[in-house]
mmCIF file of C-alpha atoms in Angstrom:
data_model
loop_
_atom_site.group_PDB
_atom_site.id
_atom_site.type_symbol
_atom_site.label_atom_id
_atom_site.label_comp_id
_atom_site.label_asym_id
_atom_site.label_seq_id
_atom_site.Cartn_x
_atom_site.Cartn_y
_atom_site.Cartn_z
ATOM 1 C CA UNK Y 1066 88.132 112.573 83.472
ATOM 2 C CA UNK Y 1067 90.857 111.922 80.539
ATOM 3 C CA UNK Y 1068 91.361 109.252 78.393
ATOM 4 C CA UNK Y 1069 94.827 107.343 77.772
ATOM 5 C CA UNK Y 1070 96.632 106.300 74.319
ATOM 6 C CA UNK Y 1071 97.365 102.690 73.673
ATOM 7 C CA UNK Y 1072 99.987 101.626 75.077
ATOM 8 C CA UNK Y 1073 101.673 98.864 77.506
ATOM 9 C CA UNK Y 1074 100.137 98.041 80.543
ATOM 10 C CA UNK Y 1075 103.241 99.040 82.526
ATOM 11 C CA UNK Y 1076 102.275 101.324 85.803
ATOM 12 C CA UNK Y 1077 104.843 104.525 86.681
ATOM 13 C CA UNK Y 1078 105.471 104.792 90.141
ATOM 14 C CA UNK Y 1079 102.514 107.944 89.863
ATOM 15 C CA UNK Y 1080 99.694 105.039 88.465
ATOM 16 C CA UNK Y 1081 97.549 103.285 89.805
ATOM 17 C CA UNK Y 1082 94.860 101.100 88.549
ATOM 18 C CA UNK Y 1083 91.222 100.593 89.830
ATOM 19 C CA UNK Y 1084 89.776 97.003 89.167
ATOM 20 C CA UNK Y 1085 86.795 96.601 88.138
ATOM 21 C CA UNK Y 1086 84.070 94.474 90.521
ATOM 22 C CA UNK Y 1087 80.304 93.766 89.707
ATOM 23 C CA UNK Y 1088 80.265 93.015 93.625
ATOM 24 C CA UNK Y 1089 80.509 96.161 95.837
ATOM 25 C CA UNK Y 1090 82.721 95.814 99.225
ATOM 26 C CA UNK Y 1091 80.548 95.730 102.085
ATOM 27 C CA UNK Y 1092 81.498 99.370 103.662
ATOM 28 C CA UNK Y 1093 82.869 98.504 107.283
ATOM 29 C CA UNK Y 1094 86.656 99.184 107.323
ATOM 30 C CA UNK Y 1095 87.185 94.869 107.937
ATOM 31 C CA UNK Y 1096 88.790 95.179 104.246
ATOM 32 C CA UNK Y 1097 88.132 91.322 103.743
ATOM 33 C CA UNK Y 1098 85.923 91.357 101.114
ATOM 34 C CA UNK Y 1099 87.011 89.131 97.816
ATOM 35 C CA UNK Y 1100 87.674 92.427 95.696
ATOM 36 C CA UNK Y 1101 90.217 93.496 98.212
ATOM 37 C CA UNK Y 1102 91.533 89.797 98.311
ATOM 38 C CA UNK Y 1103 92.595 90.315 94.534
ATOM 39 C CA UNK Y 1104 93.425 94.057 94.429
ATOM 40 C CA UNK Y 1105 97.375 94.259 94.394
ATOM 41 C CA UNK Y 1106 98.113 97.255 97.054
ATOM 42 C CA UNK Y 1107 99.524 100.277 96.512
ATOM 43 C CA UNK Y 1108 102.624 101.117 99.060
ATOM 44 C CA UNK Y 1109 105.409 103.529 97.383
ATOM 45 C CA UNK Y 1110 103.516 106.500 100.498
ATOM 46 C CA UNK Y 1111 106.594 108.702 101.666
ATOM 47 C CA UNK Y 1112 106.917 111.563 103.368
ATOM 48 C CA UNK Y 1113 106.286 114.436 100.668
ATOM 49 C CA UNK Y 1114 109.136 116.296 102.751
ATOM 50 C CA UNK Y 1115 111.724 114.297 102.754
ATOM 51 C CA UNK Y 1116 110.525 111.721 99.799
ATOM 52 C CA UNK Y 1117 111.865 109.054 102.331
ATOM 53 C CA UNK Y 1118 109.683 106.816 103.801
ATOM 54 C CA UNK Y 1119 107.004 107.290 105.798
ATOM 55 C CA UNK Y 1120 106.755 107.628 109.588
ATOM 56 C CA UNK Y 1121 104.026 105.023 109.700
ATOM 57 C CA UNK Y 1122 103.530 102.506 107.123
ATOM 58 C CA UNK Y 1123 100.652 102.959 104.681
ATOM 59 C CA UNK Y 1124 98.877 101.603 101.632
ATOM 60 C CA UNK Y 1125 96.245 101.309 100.071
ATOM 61 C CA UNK Y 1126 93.462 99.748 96.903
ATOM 62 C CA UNK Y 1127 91.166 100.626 94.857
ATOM 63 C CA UNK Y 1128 88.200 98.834 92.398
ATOM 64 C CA UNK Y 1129 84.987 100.484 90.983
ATOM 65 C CA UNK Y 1130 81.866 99.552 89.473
ATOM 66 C CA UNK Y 1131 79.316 100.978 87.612
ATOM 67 C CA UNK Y 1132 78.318 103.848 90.116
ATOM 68 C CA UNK Y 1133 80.804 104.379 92.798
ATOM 69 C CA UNK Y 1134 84.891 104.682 93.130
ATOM 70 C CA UNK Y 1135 85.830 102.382 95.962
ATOM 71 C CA UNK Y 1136 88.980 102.646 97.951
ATOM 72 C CA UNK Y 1137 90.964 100.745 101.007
ATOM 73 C CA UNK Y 1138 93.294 102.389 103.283
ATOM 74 C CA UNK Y 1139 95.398 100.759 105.855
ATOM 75 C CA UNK Y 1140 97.406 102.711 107.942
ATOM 76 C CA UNK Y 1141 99.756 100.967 110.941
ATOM 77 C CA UNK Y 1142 99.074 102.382 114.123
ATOM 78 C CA UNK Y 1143 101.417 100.626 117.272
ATOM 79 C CA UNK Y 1144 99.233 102.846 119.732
ATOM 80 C CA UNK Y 1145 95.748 102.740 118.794
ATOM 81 C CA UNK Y 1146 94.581 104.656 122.306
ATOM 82 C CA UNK Y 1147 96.703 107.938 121.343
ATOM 83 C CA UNK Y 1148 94.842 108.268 117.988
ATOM 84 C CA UNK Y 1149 93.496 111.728 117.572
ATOM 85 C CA UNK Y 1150 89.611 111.833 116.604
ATOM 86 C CA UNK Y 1151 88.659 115.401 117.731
ATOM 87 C CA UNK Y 1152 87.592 117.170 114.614
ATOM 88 C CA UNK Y 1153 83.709 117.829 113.705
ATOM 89 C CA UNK Y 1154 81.623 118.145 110.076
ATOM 90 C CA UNK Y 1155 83.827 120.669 108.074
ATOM 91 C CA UNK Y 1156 86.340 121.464 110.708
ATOM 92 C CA UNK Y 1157 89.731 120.619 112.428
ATOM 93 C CA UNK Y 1158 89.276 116.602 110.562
ATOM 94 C CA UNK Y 1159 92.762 117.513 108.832
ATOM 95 C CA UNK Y 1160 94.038 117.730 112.497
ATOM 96 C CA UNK Y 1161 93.028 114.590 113.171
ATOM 97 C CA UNK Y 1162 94.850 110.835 112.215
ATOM 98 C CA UNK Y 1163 93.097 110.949 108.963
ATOM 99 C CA UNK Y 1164 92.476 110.360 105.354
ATOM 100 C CA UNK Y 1165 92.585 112.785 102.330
ATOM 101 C CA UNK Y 1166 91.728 112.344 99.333
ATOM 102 C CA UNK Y 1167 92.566 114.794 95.886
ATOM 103 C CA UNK Y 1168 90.591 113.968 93.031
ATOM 104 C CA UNK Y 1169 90.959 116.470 89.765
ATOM 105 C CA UNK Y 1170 87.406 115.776 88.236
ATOM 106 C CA UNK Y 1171 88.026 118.399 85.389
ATOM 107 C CA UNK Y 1172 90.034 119.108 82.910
ATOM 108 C CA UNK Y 1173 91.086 122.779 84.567
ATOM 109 C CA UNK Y 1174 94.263 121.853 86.298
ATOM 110 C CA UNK Y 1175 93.590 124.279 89.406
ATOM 111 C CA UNK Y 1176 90.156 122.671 90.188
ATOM 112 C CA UNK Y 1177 90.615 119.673 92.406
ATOM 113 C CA UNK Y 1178 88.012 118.071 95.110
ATOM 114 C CA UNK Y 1179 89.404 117.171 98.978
ATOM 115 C CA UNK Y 1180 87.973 114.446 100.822
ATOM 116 C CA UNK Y 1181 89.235 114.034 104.518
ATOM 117 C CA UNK Y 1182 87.992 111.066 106.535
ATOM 118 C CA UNK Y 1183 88.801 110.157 110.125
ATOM 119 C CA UNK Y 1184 88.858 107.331 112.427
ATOM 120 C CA UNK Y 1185 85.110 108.149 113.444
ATOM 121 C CA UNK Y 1186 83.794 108.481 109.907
ATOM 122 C CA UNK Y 1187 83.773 112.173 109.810
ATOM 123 C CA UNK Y 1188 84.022 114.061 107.106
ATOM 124 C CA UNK Y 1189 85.856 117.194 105.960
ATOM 125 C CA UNK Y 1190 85.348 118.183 102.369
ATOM 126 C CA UNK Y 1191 86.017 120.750 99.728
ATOM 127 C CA UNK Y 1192 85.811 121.759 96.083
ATOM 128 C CA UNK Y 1193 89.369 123.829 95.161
ATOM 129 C CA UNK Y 1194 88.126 126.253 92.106
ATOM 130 C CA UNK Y 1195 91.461 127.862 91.863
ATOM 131 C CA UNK Y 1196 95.391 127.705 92.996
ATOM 132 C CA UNK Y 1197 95.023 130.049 95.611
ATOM 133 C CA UNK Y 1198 91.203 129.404 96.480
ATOM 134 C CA UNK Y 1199 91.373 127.816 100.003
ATOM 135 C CA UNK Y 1200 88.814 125.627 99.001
ATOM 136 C CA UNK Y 1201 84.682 126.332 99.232
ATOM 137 C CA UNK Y 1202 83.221 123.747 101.421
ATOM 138 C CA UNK Y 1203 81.299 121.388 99.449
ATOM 139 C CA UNK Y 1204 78.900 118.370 100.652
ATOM 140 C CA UNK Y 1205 79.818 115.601 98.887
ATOM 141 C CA UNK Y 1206 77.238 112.013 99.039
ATOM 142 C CA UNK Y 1207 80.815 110.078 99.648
ATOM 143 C CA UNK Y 1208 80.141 107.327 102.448
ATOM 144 C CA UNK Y 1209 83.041 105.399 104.768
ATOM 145 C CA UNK Y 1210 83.625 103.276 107.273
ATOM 146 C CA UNK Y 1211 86.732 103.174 109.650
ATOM 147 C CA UNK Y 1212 88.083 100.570 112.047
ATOM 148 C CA UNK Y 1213 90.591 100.613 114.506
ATOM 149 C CA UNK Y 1214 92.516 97.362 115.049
ATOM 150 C CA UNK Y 1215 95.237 95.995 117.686
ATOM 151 C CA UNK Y 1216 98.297 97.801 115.452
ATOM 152 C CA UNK Y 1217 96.411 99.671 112.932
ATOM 153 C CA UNK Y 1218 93.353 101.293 111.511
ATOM 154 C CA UNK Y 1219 91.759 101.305 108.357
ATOM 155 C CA UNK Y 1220 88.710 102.992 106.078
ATOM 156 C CA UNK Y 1221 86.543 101.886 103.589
ATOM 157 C CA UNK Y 1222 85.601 105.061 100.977
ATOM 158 C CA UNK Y 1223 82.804 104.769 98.880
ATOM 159 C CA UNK Y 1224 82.432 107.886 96.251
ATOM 160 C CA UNK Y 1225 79.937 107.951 93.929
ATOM 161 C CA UNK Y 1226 81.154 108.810 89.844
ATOM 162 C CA UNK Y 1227 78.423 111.215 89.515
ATOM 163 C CA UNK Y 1228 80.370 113.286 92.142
ATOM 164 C CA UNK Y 1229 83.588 113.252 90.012
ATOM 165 C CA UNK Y 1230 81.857 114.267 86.761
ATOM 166 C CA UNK Y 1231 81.872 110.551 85.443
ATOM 167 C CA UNK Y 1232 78.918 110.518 83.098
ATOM 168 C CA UNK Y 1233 77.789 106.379 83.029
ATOM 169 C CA UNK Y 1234 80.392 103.763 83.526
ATOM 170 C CA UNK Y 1235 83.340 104.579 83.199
ATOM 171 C CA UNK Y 1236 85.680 103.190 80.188
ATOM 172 C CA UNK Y 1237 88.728 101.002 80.500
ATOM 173 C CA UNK Y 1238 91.736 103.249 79.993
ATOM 174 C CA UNK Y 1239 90.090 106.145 81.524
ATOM 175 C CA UNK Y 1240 91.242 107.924 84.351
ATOM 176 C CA UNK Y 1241 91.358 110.351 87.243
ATOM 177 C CA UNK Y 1242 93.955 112.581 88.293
ATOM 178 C CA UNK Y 1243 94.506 111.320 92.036
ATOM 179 C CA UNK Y 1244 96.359 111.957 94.730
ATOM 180 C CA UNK Y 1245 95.819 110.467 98.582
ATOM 181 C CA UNK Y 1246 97.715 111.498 101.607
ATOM 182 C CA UNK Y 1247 97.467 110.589 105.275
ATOM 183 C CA UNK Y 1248 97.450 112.757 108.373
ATOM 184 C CA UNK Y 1249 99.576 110.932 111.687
ATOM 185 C CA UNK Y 1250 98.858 113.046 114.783
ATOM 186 C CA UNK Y 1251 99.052 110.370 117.272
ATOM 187 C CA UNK Y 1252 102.720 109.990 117.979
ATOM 188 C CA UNK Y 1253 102.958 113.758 117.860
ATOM 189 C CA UNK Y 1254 102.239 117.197 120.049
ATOM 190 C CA UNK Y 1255 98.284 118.516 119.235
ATOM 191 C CA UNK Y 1256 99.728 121.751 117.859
ATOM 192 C CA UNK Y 1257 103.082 120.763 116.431
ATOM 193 C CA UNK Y 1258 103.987 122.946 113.471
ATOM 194 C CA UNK Y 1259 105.101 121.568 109.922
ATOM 195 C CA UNK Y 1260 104.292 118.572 108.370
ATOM 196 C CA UNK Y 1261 107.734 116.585 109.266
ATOM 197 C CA UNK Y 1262 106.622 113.509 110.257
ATOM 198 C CA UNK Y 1263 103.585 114.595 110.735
ATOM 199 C CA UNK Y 1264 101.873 113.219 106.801
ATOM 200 C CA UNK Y 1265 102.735 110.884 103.887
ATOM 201 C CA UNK Y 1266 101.899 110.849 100.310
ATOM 202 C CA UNK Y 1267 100.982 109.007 97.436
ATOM 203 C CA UNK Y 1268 102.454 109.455 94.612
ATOM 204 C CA UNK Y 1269 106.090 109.522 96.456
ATOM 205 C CA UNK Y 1270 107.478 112.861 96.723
ATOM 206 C CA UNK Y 1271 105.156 114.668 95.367
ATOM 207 C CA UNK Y 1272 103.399 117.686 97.087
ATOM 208 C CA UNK Y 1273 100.601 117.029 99.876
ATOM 209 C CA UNK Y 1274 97.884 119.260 99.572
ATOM 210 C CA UNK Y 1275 97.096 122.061 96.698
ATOM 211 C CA UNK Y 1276 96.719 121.841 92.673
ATOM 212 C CA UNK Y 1277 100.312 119.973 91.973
ATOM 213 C CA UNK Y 1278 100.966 116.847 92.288
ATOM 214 C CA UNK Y 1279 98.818 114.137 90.985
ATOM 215 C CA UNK Y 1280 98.917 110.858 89.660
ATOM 216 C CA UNK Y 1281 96.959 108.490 87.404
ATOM 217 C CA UNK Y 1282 94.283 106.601 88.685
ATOM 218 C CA UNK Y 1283 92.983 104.189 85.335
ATOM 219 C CA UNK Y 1284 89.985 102.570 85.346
ATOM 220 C CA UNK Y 1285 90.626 99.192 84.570
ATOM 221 C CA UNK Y 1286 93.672 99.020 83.061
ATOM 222 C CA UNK Y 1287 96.025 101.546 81.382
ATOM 223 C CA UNK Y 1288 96.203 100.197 78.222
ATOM 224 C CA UNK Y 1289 92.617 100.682 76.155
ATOM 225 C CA UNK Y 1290 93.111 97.173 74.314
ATOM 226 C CA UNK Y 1291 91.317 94.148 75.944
ATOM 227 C CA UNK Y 1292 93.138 91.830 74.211
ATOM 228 C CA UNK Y 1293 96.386 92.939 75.214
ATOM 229 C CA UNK Y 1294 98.202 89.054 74.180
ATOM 230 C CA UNK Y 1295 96.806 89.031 70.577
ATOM 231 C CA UNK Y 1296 95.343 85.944 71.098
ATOM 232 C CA UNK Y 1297 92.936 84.451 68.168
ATOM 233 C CA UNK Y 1298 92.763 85.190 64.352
ATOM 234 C CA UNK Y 1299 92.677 88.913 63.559
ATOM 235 C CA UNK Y 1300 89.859 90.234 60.532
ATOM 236 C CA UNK Y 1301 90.674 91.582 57.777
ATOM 237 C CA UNK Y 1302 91.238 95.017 59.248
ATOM 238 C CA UNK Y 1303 94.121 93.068 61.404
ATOM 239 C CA UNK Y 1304 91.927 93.486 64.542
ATOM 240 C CA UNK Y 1305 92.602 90.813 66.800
ATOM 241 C CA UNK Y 1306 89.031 89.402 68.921
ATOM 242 C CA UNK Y 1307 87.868 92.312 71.230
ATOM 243 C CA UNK Y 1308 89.337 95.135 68.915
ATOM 244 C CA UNK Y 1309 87.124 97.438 67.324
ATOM 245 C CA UNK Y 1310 88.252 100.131 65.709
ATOM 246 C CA UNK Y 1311 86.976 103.560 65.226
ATOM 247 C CA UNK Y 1312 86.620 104.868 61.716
ATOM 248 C CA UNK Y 1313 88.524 108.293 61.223
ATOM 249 C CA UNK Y 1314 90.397 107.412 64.442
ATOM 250 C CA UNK Y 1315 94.020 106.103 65.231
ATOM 251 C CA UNK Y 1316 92.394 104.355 68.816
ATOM 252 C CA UNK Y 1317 90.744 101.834 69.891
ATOM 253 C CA UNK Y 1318 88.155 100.829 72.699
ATOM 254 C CA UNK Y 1319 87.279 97.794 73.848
#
């Protein structure tokens, strides 16, 4: 995990920023909890081909607490009795309408972690040590929960920090390099080759799977400051209220 530089809170189209809940999402795909409710969602998928839009809609949220990364997916589906649920523990989910999710949890740029989900809750993961590694498979304590609905499905992901090397909560400003893509098999031939049509991306045309790539998930918010509208009386340091600065240091944290 990295940590940011002061700065505004404006989001690239390759950010994204986890909010911050001190009530966990019940984990059963309905997405209704009142985290979701406030959670601004993340569209800007495309096809990582084409960088045009994507063959089915998609977007998605995020939040976090002290323990776990939490994430919502919804992904429109017109024919939910042609999705494609075939794949078993560790094999053939990525062939399935699915969920993956790239998570760089350290600071070497070729190590990344894959977590593929599908519309029966199984689970297809790996931990990337290298550019050209094909991935070693890795059992990961991640938990979700999918549901399939009249004109789409959807999956609640629960993944605990301790997985991603997050030592303790983590700090606002922090973040993850991210990436999360989704497989679309039902509209298409079981052994069609390429990827046309086939996934979409976020961030927008950027590559799908491998080491490249990534964007910025923050915890929190991008910028480190809490009191971002300088609201109050600064000291006589010329901190305003929830500044503290950090002798020898050009940062702050909140």
């Amino acid at each position: 995990m990295a940590v940011t530089a002061l700065g505004a809170d404006r989001l690239a189209p390759d950010e994204m920023v986890a909010r911050q809940t001190n009530r966990a999402p019940a984990l059963d795909g309905e997405l209704t909890d009142e985290i979701w409710q406030a959670v601004p969602r993340i569209d800007g998928f495309a096809d990582p081909g084409t960088g045009g839009a994507p063959f089915r809609a998609t977007w998605m949220k995020a939040a976090y607490d002290a323990a776990n990364l939490y994430l919502a997916v919804w992904c429109s589906e017109p024919v939910p009795a042609r999705i494609r649920a075939r794949g078993q523990k560790d094999r053939d989910v990525w062939k399935d309408d699915s969920v993956e999710v790239f998570i760089r949890h350290t600071s070497e740029p070729s190590e990344h972690l894959q977590l593929i989900t599908n519309t029966k809750d199984v689970h297809e993961d790996y931990q990337h040590l290298s550019a050209d590694s094909p991935g070693r498979e890795w059992d990961s304590a991640w938990e979700t929960r999918a549901k399939i609905g009249a004109n789409s499905w959807t999956t609640e992901i629960r993944i605990p920090l301790a997985e991603l090397g997050v030592g303790g909560a983590p700090v606002r400003g922090d973040f993850l390099a991210f990436k999360l893509g989704r497989e679309m098999w039902s509209h298409l031939p079981p052994d069609m080759p390429g990827t046309a049509g086939r996934v979409c991306m976020w961030p927008k045309g950027r590559t799908y799977s491998g080491s490249s790539g990534f964007g910025r998930l923050y915890f929190g918010a991008k910028n480190l400051l809490v009191n971002t509208e300088f609201t109050g009386v600064p000291n006589k340091q010329g901190f305003y209220p929830s500044w503290h600065g950090k002798p020898g240091t050009h940062g702050f944290t909140p």
